[in-house]
Amino acid sequence: MTTKKASNASLPSERRARLVRLAGELFAEKGFRATTVREIADAAGILSGSLYHHFDSKESIGDEILSGFLDEVLTGYREAAAGTDDPRTTIEQFVRSSAATLARHRAALTMLQNDWSHFRAMPRFDYLRTATREIEHLWVDQLERGKQSGLFRPDLDARLTYRLLRDVLWIPTRWGQSSSNGWDTDQIADAVLRLIFDGIVARDSRPAGTSPADRQGRARPARS
Amino acid sequence: MTTKKASNASLPSERRARLVRLAGELFAEKGFRATTVREIADAAGILSGSLYHHFDSKESIGDEILSGFLDEVLTGYREAAAGTDDPRTTIEQFVRSSAATLARHRAALTMLQNDWSHFRAMPRFDYLRTATREIEHLWVDQLERGKQSGLFRPDLDARLTYRLLRDVLWIPTRWGQSSSNGWDTDQIADAVLRLIFDGIVARDSRPAGTSPADRQGRARPARS
Amino acid sequence: MTTKKASNASLPSERRARLVRLAGELFAEKGFRATTVREIADAAGILSGSLYHHFDSKESIGDEILSGFLDEVLTGYREAAAGTDDPRTTIEQFVRSSAATLARHRAALTMLQNDWSHFRAMPRFDYLRTATREIEHLWVDQLERGKQSGLFRPDLDARLTYRLLRDVLWIPTRWGQSSSNGWDTDQIADAVLRLIFDGIVARDSRPAGTSPADRQGRARPARS
Amino acid sequence: MTTKKASNASLPSERRARLVRLAGELFAEKGFRATTVREIADAAGILSGSLYHHFDSKESIGDEILSGFLDEVLTGYREAAAGTDDPRTTIEQFVRSSAATLARHRAALTMLQNDWSHFRAMPRFDYLRTATREIEHLWVDQLERGKQSGLFRPDLDARLTYRLLRDVLWIPTRWGQSSSNGWDTDQIADAVLRLIFDGIVARDSRPAGTSPADRQGRARPARS
DNA sequence: AATGAATGAGCGTTCATTCAT
DNA sequence: AATGAATGAACGCTCATTCAT
């Protein structure tokens, strides 16, 4: 992954960083393919040809965004996995780490979902598969250990569950489109955690405070 | 939804139906915008211009796919809501109905997720918003009733939960990309139901057999 | 010109005549190139491919219309020229004959004006030049004779005047587009004759009744 | 006319102006619809796509040509109408002004005649109707005043006459197709004026010098 | 006589990219 | 760093025409 980018990457000249950010916002909204370089240039107030002083192609902007995202996700996950032996704690850390990273990398997520078939066909983006495979392994490992320790239901299909959880995590990030939807990052992480740990069914015997999502009700009591 | 079919849609001459199916497969894989009419024609073994004997535009193929999907989803939901007073049963029906419909309409799902910004801008597709609003209302209604009856956790944010559940349901459908991923429609519905009702945490006090997801372990005991 | 048309012309089977008429109406409105065979077929209530049972090409419909028109015009002019020695009478006959013919052949006129560059390039339509040359010769001949006899102004440029008169004659035909414009064939012929013979300036010394256009004022006294 | 220029029209960078001129020549020859953007590009020695660096559509080239023409015509007519109270002088100015303008805007004329049905259907070109209505009003007004003052024949149908005159004026412009037809702008204006004022009939009682067309027969030495 | 399906060339347009200035 | 002009391939679509049924 750690793709060390082209010659002109050496000077992360603020201008360049701004362009990546601008492009990212557009990619997040409409996807990579559906965003034209002209739209990016328009957003930056320059002509489309001028973009090529900063990047050698539209693809390399995508590359930068995707590799930056995956680097950060993996770093967060590795730390979470190394920090404790308790699967539940680790998974909770996965979720919180993801929620934070995703909020800053909405573009990468949209690209992964919308344009996967596009990137997958290109050798340049082989690292996408490498990285997603490592991520899957980290999750599945925790789920299996949770099953063995009796924490998780023994009938859980670890890979199926991982896929479900990963995508569940991604969901709220996509909602950012309609910016003012009323939920912030923490609320969403809580709701997701509560959902995946305990489901939506009420349960009187649930030990109070064990679930981090208990905060949900307090944080925004007026909602419901 | 008021499915607005193109004039020549009245006679679904098998050839035409085949073209819609073929187009749908491509849309499901790469999205609507990213699929070219030449690709669709190639898949059918004809020239791109020949498509226009059957459809008046690429858009109208998309229209047909999307409206067909939403019609079916809504029909299923309305029946589920009318069939019983028990929110849990209704929601379970929502899930099973969705799983079945989605399996037959993967293209619509991809289009809704990948190309939403494209369709939203077009008056022709106004029904997308109408329909999704009704769907949301049906779900939120059941969730609220479940909360009031004590079935669901009182701290549940019904709209947030609906959004989460809807997208959770959509998740496995998207996996179809790598066709042989080993889970069938029932297994997925079960896993999803179990997840959203009970979460992933083991619980000894859980009454055996109440959850339909109990079948998961039996159906594919060799997996893990 | 008298182009004897293709094999299937042998049976002027009313169906065929109807198609030519229908096509003519469309050509008259929008020109030849701008009218599609599909539009013609639609007007006839059949599919576009079915037209080719009656004509071997769109061009041959145009051919039929144009040659029919020119045949009729030339016949009328030859008769007018042969009927009298008086240039003024002959020219008046040219005008009256043209007005009648043009009213029945609006399509040909539009095609000659709109699509001339299209037909001129095709050997098949060489007769257009032959015919227009003969027509020009007939007019110029009368104008020259009128000059010599002192009837017309001696400073008249016969060819320039012919061109002007020919096109003046064509003008009202083109107005047919907005069908109900309130002037009928006779009125128009009268107005044109009055214009070209006497101009628009009032003249007290003008012998009453010499101009055929005297009828104009009587026919529609309420207009002015 | 409220000329609605495209965004990039603000800088008429010589290249752009050259393209409009080139396109105009083609439109004048074959009409707007019948001219392809590839032909325009070929004439300019560039690729068809490159045109879109300068214009956002073929239509907007047409818009520019048409609105430019109508602006100029109206300006000339308004000046002519404001300059004198004598209808004959005004109409003579109309004719001379038109002849000059038309010579520089042959494309517009061809488009108005060949592609009227095309433009009329488009809201963007609503100004065509507004402008032609004003032009008609300006002419009819002069004709009516000429009738009342006894200058023009009392039986003249002003609207019918206007239509005739307008189209008569347009006629010679269309001949430009075969560029070397031997008459220049002034000759044509004179011939037209002489025709519309006095007709083609010789008349001894005609007051010498009243008609500007008197110059036609002579060598035209005094052309100022 | 007509249909229904298709062809193949060409249309107006878009887009990532290049490059002299 | 950026512009302005251009490229070349591809796009969605149209159209006259063909042909088996």
PDB file of C-alpha atoms (C1' of nucleotides) in Angstrom, chain D residues 36-38 52 57-58, chain E residues 10-15:
ATOM      1  CA  THR D  36     -22.441  18.997 -38.929  1.00  0.00           C
ATOM      2  CA  VAL D  37     -20.062  20.095 -36.250  1.00  0.00           C
ATOM      3  CA  ARG D  38     -17.449  17.935 -37.900  1.00  0.00           C
ATOM      4  CA  TYR D  52     -16.509  22.704 -27.435  1.00  0.00           C
ATOM      5  CA  SER D  57     -23.121  23.583 -28.189  1.00  0.00           C
ATOM      6  CA  LYS D  58     -23.796  23.859 -31.875  1.00  0.00           C
TER       7      LYS D  58
ATOM      8  C1'  DG E  10     -22.627   9.239 -38.518  1.00  0.00           C
ATOM      9  C1'  DC E  11     -24.410  12.691 -35.196  1.00  0.00           C
ATOM     10  C1'  DG E  12     -23.627  16.270 -31.125  1.00  0.00           C
ATOM     11  C1'  DT E  13     -21.118  15.944 -27.076  1.00  0.00           C
ATOM     12  C1'  DT E  14     -17.883  14.723 -23.101  1.00  0.00           C
ATOM     13  C1'  DC E  15     -13.685  13.899 -21.082  1.00  0.00           C
TER      14       DC E  15
END
